[in-house]
Amino acid sequence: TSWMTREGLVALPLFALGGLAFLFDSRAALIGAALVGLVYLYCQARILRAAKGIPAWRHAALLPFMIASGLAEGAGLAVVLAQGQGAFLLILLIALRFDLWRRYHRRLAQDGAPAGTLRVLSRHQKSFLIAGHVLPVVMLVLAPLLGSPSLAILAGILVTAAGWGIKLLLITKAAYNQGFALPRVPVRGQGSPGAPAKPGWA
């Protein structure tokens, strides 16, 4: 019943269909692999959502961002493999990922999160948004105007690398656990208990 187990089960038909599409150049198998790939991506996003002890992972706004980022990364690789084709779809997915990331980061701060998590994400936010969104869109717009598919290919690489980078950051650097919270600060002897406290939280 775990999402990691479901991910493993979905991986079997995903690789099978992908292999059939590659070996036999089958469009039906390719479409099937793409559909199963969406389910696989959803399972991956739900694995993080289920980690209740990590506030940065369990937040509801992370799920749509993870799905949008996965789609953007896939579209970026597709543009690379297609030698610059598919730029319009990639621009749409970049815009979607940009919006969902900003919403996730804002809501995480509003709803409360470990100060370390917010510090890590804030430190890398500007580079993620510029390298993974602004620059690729500029390159994708300029590529047909300048007749340079290499610009579109570079944009696809940037989009994919930025998505991988921010997810690596979420997993390895921003994964502060919940710690403890005190509904009331106790006192010794006489006096009133203090206000609630969540040490280390913003």
CSV table of C-alpha atoms in Angstrom, one decimal:
chain,number,residue,atom,x,y,z
A,1,THR,CA,0.0,0.0,0.0
A,2,SER,CA,3.0,2.3,0.1
A,3,TRP,CA,3.6,4.7,-2.8
A,4,MET,CA,7.1,3.4,-3.2
A,5,THR,CA,5.7,-0.1,-3.7
A,6,ARG,CA,3.2,1.3,-6.3
A,7,GLU,CA,6.0,3.1,-8.0
A,8,GLY,CA,7.9,-0.2,-8.3
A,9,LEU,CA,4.8,-2.0,-9.7
A,10,VAL,CA,4.2,0.8,-12.3
A,11,ALA,CA,7.9,0.6,-13.3
A,12,LEU,CA,7.4,-2.9,-14.8
A,13,PRO,CA,4.9,-1.9,-17.6
A,14,LEU,CA,6.7,1.4,-18.0
A,15,PHE,CA,10.0,-0.2,-19.0
A,16,ALA,CA,8.3,-2.9,-20.9
A,17,LEU,CA,6.3,-0.5,-23.1
A,18,GLY,CA,9.4,1.8,-23.4
A,19,GLY,CA,11.4,-1.2,-24.6
A,20,LEU,CA,8.8,-2.2,-27.1
A,21,ALA,CA,8.6,1.3,-28.5
A,22,PHE,CA,12.3,1.5,-28.9
A,23,LEU,CA,12.8,-1.9,-30.4
A,24,PHE,CA,9.9,-1.9,-32.8
A,25,ASP,CA,9.3,1.8,-33.3
A,26,SER,CA,5.8,1.3,-32.1
A,27,ARG,CA,3.7,4.4,-31.7
A,28,ALA,CA,1.1,2.6,-29.7
A,29,ALA,CA,3.7,1.4,-27.3
A,30,LEU,CA,5.2,4.9,-27.1
A,31,ILE,CA,1.8,6.4,-26.2
A,32,GLY,CA,1.2,3.6,-23.6
A,33,ALA,CA,4.7,4.3,-22.1
A,34,ALA,CA,3.8,8.0,-21.9
A,35,LEU,CA,0.5,7.3,-20.1
A,36,VAL,CA,2.1,4.8,-17.7
A,37,GLY,CA,4.9,7.3,-17.2
A,38,LEU,CA,2.4,9.9,-15.9
A,39,VAL,CA,1.3,7.4,-13.3
A,40,TYR,CA,4.9,6.7,-12.4
A,41,LEU,CA,5.5,10.4,-11.9
A,42,TYR,CA,2.4,10.7,-9.7
A,43,CYS,CA,3.6,7.9,-7.5
A,44,GLN,CA,7.0,9.6,-7.1
A,45,ALA,CA,5.4,12.8,-6.1
A,46,ARG,CA,3.1,11.0,-3.6
A,47,ILE,CA,6.1,9.3,-2.0
A,48,LEU,CA,7.3,12.8,-0.8
A,49,ARG,CA,3.8,13.8,0.2
A,50,ALA,CA,3.5,10.8,2.4
A,51,ALA,CA,6.6,11.7,4.5
A,52,LYS,CA,4.7,13.4,7.3
A,53,GLY,CA,7.8,14.1,9.4
A,54,ILE,CA,9.3,16.4,6.7
A,55,PRO,CA,7.3,19.7,6.4
A,56,ALA,CA,8.9,20.6,3.1
A,57,TRP,CA,7.7,17.3,1.6
A,58,ARG,CA,4.3,16.8,3.1
A,59,HIS,CA,3.0,20.2,2.1
A,60,ALA,CA,0.1,19.9,-0.3
A,61,ALA,CA,1.5,22.5,-2.7
A,62,LEU,CA,4.6,20.3,-3.4
A,63,LEU,CA,2.6,17.6,-5.2
A,64,PRO,CA,1.5,19.7,-8.2
A,65,PHE,CA,5.0,21.3,-8.4
A,66,MET,CA,6.7,17.9,-8.6
A,67,ILE,CA,4.3,16.7,-11.4
A,68,ALA,CA,4.8,20.0,-13.4
A,69,SER,CA,8.6,19.8,-12.9
A,70,GLY,CA,8.7,16.2,-14.1
A,71,LEU,CA,6.7,17.1,-17.2
A,72,ALA,CA,8.9,20.1,-17.9
A,73,GLU,CA,12.1,18.0,-17.5
A,74,GLY,CA,10.7,15.4,-19.9
A,75,ALA,CA,9.7,18.1,-22.4
A,76,GLY,CA,13.2,19.6,-22.1
A,77,LEU,CA,14.8,16.3,-22.9
A,78,ALA,CA,12.4,15.8,-25.8
A,79,VAL,CA,13.4,19.2,-27.2
A,80,VAL,CA,17.0,18.1,-27.0
A,81,LEU,CA,16.4,14.7,-28.7
A,82,ALA,CA,14.2,16.4,-31.3
A,83,GLN,CA,16.9,18.9,-32.1
A,84,GLY,CA,14.9,21.9,-31.0
A,85,GLN,CA,11.4,20.9,-31.9
A,86,GLY,CA,8.6,21.2,-29.4
A,87,ALA,CA,9.6,24.6,-28.0
A,88,PHE,CA,6.0,25.9,-27.6
A,89,LEU,CA,4.9,23.1,-25.3
A,90,LEU,CA,8.1,23.5,-23.3
A,91,ILE,CA,7.5,27.2,-22.8
A,92,LEU,CA,4.0,26.4,-21.4
A,93,LEU,CA,5.4,23.8,-19.0
A,94,ILE,CA,8.1,26.2,-17.9
A,95,ALA,CA,5.5,28.8,-17.1
A,96,LEU,CA,3.4,26.3,-15.2
A,97,ARG,CA,6.4,25.1,-13.2
A,98,PHE,CA,7.4,28.7,-12.5
A,99,ASP,CA,3.9,29.5,-11.1
A,100,LEU,CA,3.7,26.3,-9.0
A,101,TRP,CA,7.1,26.7,-7.5
A,102,ARG,CA,6.4,30.3,-6.4
A,103,ARG,CA,3.1,29.2,-4.9
A,104,TYR,CA,4.8,26.3,-3.1
A,105,HIS,CA,7.6,28.5,-1.7
A,106,ARG,CA,5.1,31.2,-0.6
A,107,ARG,CA,2.6,28.8,1.0
A,108,LEU,CA,5.4,26.9,2.8
A,109,ALA,CA,6.5,30.1,4.4
A,110,GLN,CA,3.0,31.2,5.3
A,111,ASP,CA,2.0,27.9,6.8
A,112,GLY,CA,5.1,27.5,8.8
A,113,ALA,CA,8.2,25.4,8.2
A,114,PRO,CA,11.6,24.8,9.8
A,115,ALA,CA,13.8,27.9,9.5
A,116,GLY,CA,16.5,25.8,7.9
A,117,THR,CA,14.2,24.7,5.1
A,118,LEU,CA,13.2,28.2,4.2
A,119,ARG,CA,16.8,29.4,4.4
A,120,VAL,CA,18.0,26.7,1.9
A,121,LEU,CA,15.1,27.3,-0.5
A,122,SER,CA,15.4,31.1,-0.4
A,123,ARG,CA,19.2,30.9,-1.0
A,124,HIS,CA,18.7,29.0,-4.2
A,125,GLN,CA,15.4,30.4,-5.4
A,126,LYS,CA,16.8,33.2,-7.6
A,127,SER,CA,19.2,30.9,-9.4
A,128,PHE,CA,16.5,28.3,-9.9
A,129,LEU,CA,14.0,30.7,-11.4
A,130,ILE,CA,16.6,32.4,-13.7
A,131,ALA,CA,18.5,29.4,-14.9
A,132,GLY,CA,15.5,27.1,-15.1
A,133,HIS,CA,12.9,29.4,-16.3
A,134,VAL,CA,13.8,32.9,-17.5
A,135,LEU,CA,16.9,32.0,-19.6
A,136,PRO,CA,15.3,29.0,-21.2
A,137,VAL,CA,12.2,31.0,-22.3
A,138,VAL,CA,14.4,33.7,-23.8
A,139,MET,CA,16.5,31.1,-25.6
A,140,LEU,CA,13.3,29.3,-26.9
A,141,VAL,CA,11.9,32.6,-28.2
A,142,LEU,CA,15.2,33.6,-29.9
A,143,ALA,CA,15.9,30.2,-31.4
A,144,PRO,CA,13.5,30.4,-34.4
A,145,LEU,CA,14.2,34.1,-34.9
A,146,LEU,CA,17.9,33.5,-35.2
A,147,GLY,CA,17.6,30.2,-36.9
A,148,SER,CA,19.6,28.5,-34.2
A,149,PRO,CA,18.2,25.1,-32.9
A,150,SER,CA,21.2,24.9,-30.6
A,151,LEU,CA,19.7,27.6,-28.5
A,152,ALA,CA,16.5,25.5,-28.0
A,153,ILE,CA,18.6,22.5,-27.2
A,154,LEU,CA,20.5,24.4,-24.6
A,155,ALA,CA,17.2,25.7,-23.2
A,156,GLY,CA,16.0,22.1,-22.9
A,157,ILE,CA,19.2,21.1,-21.0
A,158,LEU,CA,18.8,24.0,-18.6
A,159,VAL,CA,15.2,23.2,-17.8
A,160,THR,CA,15.9,19.6,-17.1
A,161,ALA,CA,19.1,20.3,-15.1
A,162,ALA,CA,17.3,23.0,-13.0
A,163,GLY,CA,14.5,20.6,-12.2
A,164,TRP,CA,16.9,17.8,-11.2
A,165,GLY,CA,18.9,20.3,-9.1
A,166,ILE,CA,16.0,21.7,-7.2
A,167,LYS,CA,14.7,18.2,-6.4
A,168,LEU,CA,18.1,17.1,-5.2
A,169,LEU,CA,18.1,20.2,-3.0
A,170,LEU,CA,14.7,19.4,-1.6
A,171,ILE,CA,15.8,15.8,-0.8
A,172,THR,CA,19.3,16.4,0.6
A,173,LYS,CA,19.4,19.9,1.9
A,174,ALA,CA,15.9,21.2,2.7
A,175,ALA,CA,14.6,18.1,4.4
A,176,TYR,CA,14.6,19.3,8.0
A,177,ASN,CA,12.3,17.2,10.1
A,178,GLN,CA,9.4,18.5,12.2
A,179,GLY,CA,11.2,18.4,15.6
A,180,PHE,CA,9.0,19.0,18.5
A,181,ALA,CA,6.4,21.6,19.5
A,182,LEU,CA,5.2,22.7,22.9
A,183,PRO,CA,1.5,23.5,23.2
A,184,ARG,CA,2.4,25.4,26.4
A,185,VAL,CA,5.8,26.2,27.9
A,186,PRO,CA,5.8,24.7,31.5
A,187,VAL,CA,6.8,26.5,34.6
A,188,ARG,CA,8.1,25.3,37.9
A,189,GLY,CA,6.2,26.2,41.0
A,190,GLN,CA,3.7,29.0,40.8
A,191,GLY,CA,2.9,31.0,37.7
A,192,SER,CA,1.2,30.7,34.4
A,193,PRO,CA,2.5,28.5,31.6
A,194,GLY,CA,4.1,30.3,28.7
A,195,ALA,CA,3.0,30.6,25.1
A,196,PRO,CA,3.2,27.7,22.7
A,197,ALA,CA,6.6,27.2,21.1
A,198,LYS,CA,8.0,25.5,18.0
A,199,PRO,CA,11.8,25.8,18.3
A,200,GLY,CA,13.5,26.2,15.0
A,201,TRP,CA,10.4,27.0,13.1
A,202,ALA,CA,9.7,30.2,11.2
